[in-house]
mmCIF file of C-alpha atoms (C1' of nucleotides) in Angstrom:
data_model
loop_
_atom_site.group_PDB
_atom_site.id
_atom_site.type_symbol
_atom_site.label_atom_id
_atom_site.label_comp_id
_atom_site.label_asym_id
_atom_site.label_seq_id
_atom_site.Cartn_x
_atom_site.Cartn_y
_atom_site.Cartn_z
ATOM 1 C CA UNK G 1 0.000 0.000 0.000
ATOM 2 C CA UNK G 2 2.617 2.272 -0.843
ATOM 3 C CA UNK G 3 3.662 3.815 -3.609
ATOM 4 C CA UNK G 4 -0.502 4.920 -4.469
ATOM 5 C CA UNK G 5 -0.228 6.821 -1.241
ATOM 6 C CA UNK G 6 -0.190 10.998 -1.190
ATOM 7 C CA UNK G 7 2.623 12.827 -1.015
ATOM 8 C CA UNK G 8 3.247 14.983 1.843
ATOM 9 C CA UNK G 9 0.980 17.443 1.601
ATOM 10 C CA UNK G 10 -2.025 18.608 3.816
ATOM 11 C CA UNK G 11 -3.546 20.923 2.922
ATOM 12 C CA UNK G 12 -1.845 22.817 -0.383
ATOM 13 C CA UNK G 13 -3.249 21.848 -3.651
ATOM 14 C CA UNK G 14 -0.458 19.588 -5.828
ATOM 15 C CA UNK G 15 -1.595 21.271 -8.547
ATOM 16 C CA UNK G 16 2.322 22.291 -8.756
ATOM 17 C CA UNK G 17 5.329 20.862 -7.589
ATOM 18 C CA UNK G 18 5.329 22.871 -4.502
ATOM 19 C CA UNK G 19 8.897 22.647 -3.855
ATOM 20 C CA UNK G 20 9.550 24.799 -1.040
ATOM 21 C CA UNK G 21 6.772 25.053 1.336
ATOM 22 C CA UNK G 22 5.129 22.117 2.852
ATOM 23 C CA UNK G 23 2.825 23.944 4.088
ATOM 24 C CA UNK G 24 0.421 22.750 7.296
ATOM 25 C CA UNK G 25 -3.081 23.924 7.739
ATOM 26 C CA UNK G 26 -4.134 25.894 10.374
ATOM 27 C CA UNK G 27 -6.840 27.495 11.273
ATOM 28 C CA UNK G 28 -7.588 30.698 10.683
ATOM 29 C CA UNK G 29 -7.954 33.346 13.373
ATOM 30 C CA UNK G 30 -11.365 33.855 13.610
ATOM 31 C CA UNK G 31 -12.019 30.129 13.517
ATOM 32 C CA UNK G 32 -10.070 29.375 16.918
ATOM 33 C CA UNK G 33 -12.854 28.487 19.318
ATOM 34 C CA UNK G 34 -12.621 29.180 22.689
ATOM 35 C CA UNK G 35 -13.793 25.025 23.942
ATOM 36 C CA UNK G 36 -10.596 23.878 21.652
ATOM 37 C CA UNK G 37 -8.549 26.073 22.715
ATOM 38 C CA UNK G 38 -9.639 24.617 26.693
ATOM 39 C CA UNK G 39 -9.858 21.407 25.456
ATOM 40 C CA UNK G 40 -6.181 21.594 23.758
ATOM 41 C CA UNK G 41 -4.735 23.249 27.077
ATOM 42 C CA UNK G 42 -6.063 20.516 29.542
ATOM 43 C CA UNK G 43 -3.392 17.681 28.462
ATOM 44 C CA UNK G 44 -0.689 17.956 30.604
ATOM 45 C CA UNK G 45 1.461 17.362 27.939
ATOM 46 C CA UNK G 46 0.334 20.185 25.710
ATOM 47 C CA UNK G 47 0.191 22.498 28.602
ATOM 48 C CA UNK G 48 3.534 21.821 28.875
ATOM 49 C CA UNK G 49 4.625 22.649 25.422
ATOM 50 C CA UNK G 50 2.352 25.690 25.702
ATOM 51 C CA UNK G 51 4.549 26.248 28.930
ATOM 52 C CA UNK G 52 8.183 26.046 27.588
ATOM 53 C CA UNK G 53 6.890 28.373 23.901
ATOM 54 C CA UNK G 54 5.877 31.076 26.406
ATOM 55 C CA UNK G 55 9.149 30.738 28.738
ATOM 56 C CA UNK G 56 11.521 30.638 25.884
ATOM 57 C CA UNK G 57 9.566 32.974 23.988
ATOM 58 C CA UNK G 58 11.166 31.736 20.586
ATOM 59 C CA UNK G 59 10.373 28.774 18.161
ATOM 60 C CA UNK G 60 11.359 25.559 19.055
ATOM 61 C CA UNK G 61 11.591 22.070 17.275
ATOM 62 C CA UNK G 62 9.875 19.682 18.232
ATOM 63 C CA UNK G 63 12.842 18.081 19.329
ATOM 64 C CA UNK G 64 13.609 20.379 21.808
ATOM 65 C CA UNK G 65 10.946 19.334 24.048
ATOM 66 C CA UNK G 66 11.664 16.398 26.375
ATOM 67 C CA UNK G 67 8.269 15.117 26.596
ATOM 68 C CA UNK G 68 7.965 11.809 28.596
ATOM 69 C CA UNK G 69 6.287 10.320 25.455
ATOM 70 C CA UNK G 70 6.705 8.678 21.852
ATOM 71 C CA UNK G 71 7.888 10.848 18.884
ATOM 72 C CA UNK G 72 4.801 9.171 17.470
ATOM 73 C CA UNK G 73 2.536 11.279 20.474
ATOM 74 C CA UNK G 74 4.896 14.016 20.341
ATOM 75 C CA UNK G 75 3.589 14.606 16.973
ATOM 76 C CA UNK G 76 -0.241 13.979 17.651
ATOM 77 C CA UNK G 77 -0.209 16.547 20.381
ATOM 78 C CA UNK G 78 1.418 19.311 17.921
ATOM 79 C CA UNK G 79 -1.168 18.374 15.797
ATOM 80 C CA UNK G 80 -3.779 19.198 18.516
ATOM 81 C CA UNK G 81 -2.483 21.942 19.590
ATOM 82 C CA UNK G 82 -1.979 23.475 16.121
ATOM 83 C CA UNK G 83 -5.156 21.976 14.839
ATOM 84 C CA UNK G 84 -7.164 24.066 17.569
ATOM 85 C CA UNK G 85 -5.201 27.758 16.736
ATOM 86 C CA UNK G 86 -2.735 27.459 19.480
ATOM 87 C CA UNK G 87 0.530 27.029 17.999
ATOM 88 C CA UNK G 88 1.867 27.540 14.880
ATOM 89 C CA UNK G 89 4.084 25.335 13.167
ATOM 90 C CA UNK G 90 6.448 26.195 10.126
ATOM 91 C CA UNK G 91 9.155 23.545 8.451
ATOM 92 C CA UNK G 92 12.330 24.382 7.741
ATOM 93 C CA UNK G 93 14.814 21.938 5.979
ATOM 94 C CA UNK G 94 13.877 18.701 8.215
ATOM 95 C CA UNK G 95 12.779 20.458 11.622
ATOM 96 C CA UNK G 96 9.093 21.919 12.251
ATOM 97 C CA UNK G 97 9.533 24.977 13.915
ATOM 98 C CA UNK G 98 6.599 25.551 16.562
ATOM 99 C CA UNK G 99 5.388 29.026 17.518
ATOM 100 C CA UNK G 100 2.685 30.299 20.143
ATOM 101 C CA UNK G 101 -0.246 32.370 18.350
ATOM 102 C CA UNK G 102 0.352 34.697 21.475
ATOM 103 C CA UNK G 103 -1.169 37.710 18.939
ATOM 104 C CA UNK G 104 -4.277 35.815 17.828
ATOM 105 C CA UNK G 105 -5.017 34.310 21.387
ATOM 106 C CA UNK G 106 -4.768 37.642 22.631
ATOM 107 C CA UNK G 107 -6.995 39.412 20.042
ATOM 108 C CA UNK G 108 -9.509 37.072 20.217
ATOM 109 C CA UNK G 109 -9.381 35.848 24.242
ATOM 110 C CA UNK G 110 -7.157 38.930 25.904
ATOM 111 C CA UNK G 111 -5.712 37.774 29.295
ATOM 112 C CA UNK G 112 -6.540 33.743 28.363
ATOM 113 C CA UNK G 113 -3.564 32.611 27.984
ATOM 114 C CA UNK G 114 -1.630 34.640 30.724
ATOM 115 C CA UNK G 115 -4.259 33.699 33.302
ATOM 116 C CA UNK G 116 -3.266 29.936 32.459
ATOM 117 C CA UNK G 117 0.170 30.136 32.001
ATOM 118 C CA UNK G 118 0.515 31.875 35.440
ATOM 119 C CA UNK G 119 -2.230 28.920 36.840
ATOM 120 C CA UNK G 120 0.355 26.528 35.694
ATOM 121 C CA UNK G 121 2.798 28.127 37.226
ATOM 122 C CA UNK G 122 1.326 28.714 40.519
ATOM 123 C CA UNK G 123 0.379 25.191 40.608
ATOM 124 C CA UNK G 124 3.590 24.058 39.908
ATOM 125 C CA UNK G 125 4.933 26.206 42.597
ATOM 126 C CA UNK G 126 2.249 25.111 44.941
ATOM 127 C CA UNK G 127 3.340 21.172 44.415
ATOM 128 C CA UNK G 128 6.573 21.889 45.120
ATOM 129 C CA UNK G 129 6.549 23.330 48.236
ATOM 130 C CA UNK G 130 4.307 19.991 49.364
ATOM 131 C CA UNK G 131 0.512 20.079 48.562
ATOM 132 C CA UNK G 132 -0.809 19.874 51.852
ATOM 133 C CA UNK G 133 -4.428 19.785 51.643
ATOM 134 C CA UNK G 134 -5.419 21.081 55.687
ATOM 135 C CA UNK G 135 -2.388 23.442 55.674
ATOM 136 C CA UNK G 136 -3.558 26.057 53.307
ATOM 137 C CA UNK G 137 -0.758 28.601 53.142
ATOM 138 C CA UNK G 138 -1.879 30.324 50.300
ATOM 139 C CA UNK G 139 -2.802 33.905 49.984
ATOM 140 C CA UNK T 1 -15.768 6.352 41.842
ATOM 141 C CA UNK T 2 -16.156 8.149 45.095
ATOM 142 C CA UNK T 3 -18.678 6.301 47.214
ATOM 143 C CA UNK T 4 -20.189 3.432 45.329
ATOM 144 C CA UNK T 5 -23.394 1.979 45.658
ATOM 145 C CA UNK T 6 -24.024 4.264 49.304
ATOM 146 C CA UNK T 7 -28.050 4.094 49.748
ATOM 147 C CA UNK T 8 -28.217 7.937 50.276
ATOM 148 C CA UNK T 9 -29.645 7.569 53.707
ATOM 149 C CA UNK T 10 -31.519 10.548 55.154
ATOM 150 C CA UNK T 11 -29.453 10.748 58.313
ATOM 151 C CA UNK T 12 -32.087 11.642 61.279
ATOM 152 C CA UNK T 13 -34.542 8.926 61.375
ATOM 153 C CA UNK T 14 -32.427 5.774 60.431
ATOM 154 C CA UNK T 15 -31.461 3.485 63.481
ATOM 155 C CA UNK T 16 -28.094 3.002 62.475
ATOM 156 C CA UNK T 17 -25.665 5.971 62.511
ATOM 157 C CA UNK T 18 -26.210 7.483 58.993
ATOM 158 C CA UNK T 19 -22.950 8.868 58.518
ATOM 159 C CA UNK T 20 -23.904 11.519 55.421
ATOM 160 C CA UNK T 21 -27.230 12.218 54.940
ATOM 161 C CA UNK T 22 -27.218 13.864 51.408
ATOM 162 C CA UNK T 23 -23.768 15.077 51.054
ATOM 163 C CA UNK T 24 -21.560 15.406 48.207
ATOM 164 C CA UNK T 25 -17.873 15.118 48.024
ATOM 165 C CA UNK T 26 -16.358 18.116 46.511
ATOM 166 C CA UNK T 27 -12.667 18.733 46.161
ATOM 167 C CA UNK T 28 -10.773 20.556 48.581
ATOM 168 C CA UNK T 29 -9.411 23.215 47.167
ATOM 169 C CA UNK T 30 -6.005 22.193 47.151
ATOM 170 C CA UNK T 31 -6.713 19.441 45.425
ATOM 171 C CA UNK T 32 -8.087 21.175 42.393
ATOM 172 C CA UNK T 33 -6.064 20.810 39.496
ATOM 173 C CA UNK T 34 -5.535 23.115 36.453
ATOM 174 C CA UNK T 35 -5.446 20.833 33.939
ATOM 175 C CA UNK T 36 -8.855 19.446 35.343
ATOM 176 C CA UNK T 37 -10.588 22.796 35.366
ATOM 177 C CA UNK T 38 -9.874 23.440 31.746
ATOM 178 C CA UNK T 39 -10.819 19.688 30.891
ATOM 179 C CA UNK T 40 -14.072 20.686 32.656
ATOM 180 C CA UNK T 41 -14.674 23.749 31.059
ATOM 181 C CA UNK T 42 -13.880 22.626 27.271
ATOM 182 C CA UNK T 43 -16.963 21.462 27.220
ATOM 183 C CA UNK T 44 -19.796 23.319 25.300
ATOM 184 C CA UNK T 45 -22.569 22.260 28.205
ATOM 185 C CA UNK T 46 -19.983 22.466 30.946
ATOM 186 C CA UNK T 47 -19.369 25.779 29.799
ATOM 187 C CA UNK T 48 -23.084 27.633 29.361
ATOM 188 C CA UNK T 49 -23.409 25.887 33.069
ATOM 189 C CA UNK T 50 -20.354 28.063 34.554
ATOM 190 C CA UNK T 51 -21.093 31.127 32.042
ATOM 191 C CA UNK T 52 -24.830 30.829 33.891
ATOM 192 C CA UNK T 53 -23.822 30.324 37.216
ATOM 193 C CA UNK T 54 -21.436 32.976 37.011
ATOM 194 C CA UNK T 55 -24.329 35.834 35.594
ATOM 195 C CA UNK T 56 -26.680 35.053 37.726
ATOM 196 C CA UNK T 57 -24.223 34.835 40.178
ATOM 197 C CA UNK T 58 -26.491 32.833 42.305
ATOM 198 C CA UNK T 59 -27.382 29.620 43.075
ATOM 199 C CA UNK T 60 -29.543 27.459 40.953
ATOM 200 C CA UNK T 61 -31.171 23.978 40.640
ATOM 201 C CA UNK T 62 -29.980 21.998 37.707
ATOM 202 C CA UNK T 63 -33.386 22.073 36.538
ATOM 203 C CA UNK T 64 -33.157 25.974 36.280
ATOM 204 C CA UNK T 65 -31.166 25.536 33.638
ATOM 205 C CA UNK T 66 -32.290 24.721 29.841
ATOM 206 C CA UNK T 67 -29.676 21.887 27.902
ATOM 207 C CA UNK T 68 -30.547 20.525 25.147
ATOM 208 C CA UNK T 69 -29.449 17.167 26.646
ATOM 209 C CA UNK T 70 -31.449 14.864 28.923
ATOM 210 C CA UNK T 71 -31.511 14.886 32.517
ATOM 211 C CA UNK T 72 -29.413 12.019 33.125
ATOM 212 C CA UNK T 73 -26.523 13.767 30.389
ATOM 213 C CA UNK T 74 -27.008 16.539 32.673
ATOM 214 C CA UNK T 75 -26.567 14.776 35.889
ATOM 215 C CA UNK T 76 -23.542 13.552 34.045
ATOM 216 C CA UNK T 77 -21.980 17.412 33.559
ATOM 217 C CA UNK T 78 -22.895 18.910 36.995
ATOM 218 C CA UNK T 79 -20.753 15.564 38.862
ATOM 219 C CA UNK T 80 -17.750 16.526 36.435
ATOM 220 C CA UNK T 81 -17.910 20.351 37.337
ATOM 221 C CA UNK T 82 -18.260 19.303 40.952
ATOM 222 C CA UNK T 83 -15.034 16.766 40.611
ATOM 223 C CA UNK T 84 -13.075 19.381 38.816
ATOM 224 C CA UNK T 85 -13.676 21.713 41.924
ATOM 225 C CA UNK T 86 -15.372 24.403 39.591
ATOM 226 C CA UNK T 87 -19.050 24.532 41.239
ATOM 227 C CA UNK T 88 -20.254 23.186 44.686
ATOM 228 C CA UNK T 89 -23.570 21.421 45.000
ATOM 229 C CA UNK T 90 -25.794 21.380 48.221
ATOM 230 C CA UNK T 91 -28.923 19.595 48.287
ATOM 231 C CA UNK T 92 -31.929 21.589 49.344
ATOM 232 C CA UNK T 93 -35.343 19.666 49.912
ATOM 233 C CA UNK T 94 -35.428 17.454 46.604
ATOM 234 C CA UNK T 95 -33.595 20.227 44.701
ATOM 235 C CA UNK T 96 -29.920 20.534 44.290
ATOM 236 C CA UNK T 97 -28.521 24.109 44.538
ATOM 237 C CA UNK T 98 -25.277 24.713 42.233
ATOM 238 C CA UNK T 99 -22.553 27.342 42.868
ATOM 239 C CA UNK T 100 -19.502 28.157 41.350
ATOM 240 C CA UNK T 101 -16.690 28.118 43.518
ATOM 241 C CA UNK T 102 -15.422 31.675 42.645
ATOM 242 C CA UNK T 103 -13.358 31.754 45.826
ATOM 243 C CA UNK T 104 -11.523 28.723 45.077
ATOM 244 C CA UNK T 105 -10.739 29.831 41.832
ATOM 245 C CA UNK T 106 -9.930 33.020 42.480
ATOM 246 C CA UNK T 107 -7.454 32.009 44.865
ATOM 247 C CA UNK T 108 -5.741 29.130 42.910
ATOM 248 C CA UNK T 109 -5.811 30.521 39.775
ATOM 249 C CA UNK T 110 -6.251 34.741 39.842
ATOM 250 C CA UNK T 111 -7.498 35.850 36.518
ATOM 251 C CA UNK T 112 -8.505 32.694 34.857
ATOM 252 C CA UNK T 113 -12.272 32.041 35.341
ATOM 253 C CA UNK T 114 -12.905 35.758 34.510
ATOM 254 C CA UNK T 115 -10.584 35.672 31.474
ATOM 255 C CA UNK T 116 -12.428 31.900 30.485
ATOM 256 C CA UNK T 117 -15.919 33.989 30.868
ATOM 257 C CA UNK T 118 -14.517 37.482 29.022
ATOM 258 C CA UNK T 119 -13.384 34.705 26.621
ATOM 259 C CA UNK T 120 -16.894 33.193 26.063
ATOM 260 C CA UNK T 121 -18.758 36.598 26.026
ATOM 261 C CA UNK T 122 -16.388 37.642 23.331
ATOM 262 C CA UNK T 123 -16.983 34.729 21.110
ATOM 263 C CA UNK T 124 -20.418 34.324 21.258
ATOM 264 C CA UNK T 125 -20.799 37.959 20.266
ATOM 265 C CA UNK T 126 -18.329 37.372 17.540
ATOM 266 C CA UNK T 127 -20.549 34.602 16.162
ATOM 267 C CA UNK T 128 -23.614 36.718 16.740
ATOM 268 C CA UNK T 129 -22.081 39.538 14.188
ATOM 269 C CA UNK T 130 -21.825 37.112 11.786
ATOM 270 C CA UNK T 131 -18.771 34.816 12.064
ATOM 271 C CA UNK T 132 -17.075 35.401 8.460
ATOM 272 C CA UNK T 133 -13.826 33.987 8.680
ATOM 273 C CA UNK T 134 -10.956 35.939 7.743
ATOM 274 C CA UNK T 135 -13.203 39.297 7.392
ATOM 275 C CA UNK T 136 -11.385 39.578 10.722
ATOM 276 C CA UNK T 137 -11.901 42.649 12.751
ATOM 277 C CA UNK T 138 -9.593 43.588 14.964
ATOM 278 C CA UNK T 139 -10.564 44.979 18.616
ATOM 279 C "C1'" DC V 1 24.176 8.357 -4.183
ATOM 280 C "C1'" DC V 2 23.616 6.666 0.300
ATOM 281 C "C1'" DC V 3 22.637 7.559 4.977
ATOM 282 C "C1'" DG V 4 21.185 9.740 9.117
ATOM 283 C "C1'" DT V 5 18.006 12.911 11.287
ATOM 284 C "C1'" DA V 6 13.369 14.931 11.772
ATOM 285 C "C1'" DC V 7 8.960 14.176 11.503
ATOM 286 C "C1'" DT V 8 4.549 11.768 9.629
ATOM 287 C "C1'" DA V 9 0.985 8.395 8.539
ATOM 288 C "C1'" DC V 10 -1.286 4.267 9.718
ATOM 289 C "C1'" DG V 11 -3.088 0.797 12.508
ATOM 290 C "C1'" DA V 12 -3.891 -1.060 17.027
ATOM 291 C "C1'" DT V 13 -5.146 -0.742 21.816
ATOM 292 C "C1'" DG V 14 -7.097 0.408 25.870
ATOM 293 C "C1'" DC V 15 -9.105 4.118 28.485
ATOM 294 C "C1'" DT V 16 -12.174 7.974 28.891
ATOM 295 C "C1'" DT V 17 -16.401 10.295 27.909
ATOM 296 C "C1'" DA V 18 -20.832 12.184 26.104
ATOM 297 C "C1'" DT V 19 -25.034 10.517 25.352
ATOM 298 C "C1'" DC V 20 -29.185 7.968 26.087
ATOM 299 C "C1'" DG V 21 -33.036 5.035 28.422
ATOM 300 C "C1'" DT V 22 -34.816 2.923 32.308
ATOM 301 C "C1'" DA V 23 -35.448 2.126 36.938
ATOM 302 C "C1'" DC V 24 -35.092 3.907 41.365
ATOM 303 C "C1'" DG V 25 -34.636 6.921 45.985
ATOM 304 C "C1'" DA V 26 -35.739 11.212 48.516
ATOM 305 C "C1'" DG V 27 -38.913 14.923 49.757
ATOM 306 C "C1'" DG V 28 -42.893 17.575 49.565
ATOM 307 C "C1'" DG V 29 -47.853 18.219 48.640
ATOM 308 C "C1'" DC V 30 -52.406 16.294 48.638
ATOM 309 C "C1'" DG Z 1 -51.154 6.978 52.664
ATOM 310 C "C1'" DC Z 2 -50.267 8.194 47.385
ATOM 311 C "C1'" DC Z 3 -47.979 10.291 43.855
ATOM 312 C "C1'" DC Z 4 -45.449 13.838 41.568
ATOM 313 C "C1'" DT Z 5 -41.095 16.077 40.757
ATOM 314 C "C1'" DC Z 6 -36.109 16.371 41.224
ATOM 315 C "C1'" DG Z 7 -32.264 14.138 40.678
ATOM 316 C "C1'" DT Z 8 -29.259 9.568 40.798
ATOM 317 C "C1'" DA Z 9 -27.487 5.058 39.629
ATOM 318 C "C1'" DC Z 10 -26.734 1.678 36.281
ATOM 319 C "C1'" DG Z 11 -26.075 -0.290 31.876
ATOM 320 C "C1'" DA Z 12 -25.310 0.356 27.133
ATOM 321 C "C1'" DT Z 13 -23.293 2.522 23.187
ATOM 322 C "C1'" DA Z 14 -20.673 5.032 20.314
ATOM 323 C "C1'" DA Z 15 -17.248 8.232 19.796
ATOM 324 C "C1'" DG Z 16 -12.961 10.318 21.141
ATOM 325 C "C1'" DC Z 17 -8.322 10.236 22.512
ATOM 326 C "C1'" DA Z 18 -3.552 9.304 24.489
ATOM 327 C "C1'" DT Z 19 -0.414 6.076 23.706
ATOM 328 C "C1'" DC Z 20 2.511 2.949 21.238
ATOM 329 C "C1'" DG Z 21 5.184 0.499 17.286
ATOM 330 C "C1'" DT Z 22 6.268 0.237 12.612
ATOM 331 C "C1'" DA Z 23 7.034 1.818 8.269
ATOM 332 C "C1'" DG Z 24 7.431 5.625 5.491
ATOM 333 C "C1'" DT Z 25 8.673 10.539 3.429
ATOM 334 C "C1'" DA Z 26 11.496 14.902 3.273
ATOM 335 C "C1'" DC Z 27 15.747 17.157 3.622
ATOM 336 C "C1'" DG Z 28 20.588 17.965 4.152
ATOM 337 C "C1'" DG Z 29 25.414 16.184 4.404
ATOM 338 C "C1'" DG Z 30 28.934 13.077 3.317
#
DNA sequence: CCCGTACTACGATGCTTATCGTACGAGGGC
DNA sequence: GCCCTCGTACGATAAGCATCGTAGTACGGG
């Protein structure tokens, strides 16, 4: 079942050779929806490559991110989170570089993300000084 | 699951020492997790259940509220908002008063619930203008 | 031209979940 | 007492999804 099998492309038109540009769909800006955008954010593994885009602020391969999991699942949670407007993901030569949409999440859901990145921080922070649930420290 | 098969015992009259008479188990609030709260709210029912709760900023019986699911679906989407930690439910009589746990929330995770609600406002208004995608406006 | 690296597609698997229908318990009104 | 309403539990079902392994494509370097 090989050779009948498409080419790489997603979602160009072959109509041409399209050399270059393997390009990967994404969705537009005003077709990000607010439940996806949830959804994609409550994996713990997406959260955390939502996590390390915003620290490092720059765009990353996919390869730079440790995750505890397959290159095979590596890939399907890119997918997810491109595939719900999160991140956007160019190639270049053989690497996929792998941006936030920090612009069009904050057009279209202003304080969103920063409200969850600093939850997942807090959290974090919170675990690590030892959850304890009677103790209640906080604030 | 939490309790199992407990007979919901109304606590006063039995012989035996009922220990809870109609209570729920909610989450303490340390033990409400990020990733859970986003998980709960990525749903399109979960959500018009917290976007209510939070306008009317009161508390109301599941039945007050109109889903185009049945009762038991419902049932289904208050216990997951409850286990997330995002709303508190206290029976009442035969009713069952729901509440979201604003507090909680607040505390945990400052900015998020009212950026998730801003968030839903925003796109439901977008979609009421007329959702033409990329005839983007910007705000 | 061959090979290694980066990533993908496909198929399988097992778990979660959103939904329903039905039967039932708890409380209040008559 | 009887029964009505509110909500639950249980079972079923179908879909979704997180995960893996394997086999494959794309690109750049020797």
């Amino acid at each position: 079942m090989r050779a009948s099998r498409t080419p790489v492309r997603r979602g160009a038109a072959m109509t041409t050779a399209a050399p270059s540009p393997r390009v990967l769909d994404h969705p537009s800006r005003d077709d990000i929806r607010l439940e996806g955008v949830l959804h994609a954010l409550s994996d713990p593994q997406r959260l955390l490559i939502v996590r390390e885009l915003a620290r490092r602020a720059a765009e990353l391969t996919c390869s730079d991110f440790e995750l505890p999991v397959t290159k095979s699942t590596s890939t399907h949670h890119f997918r997810v989170l491109r595939e719900a407007g999160v991140i956007q993901q160019i190639y270049r030569g053989t690497a996929k570089l792998n941006a936030l949409r920090r612009p069009d999440l904050d057009t279209l859901f202003p304080g969103l993300l920063d409200s969850v990145l600093l939850a997942a921080t807090r959290q974090e922070e919170r675990s690590a000084r030892g959850d304890s649930p009677s103790g209640g420290r906080v604030g």
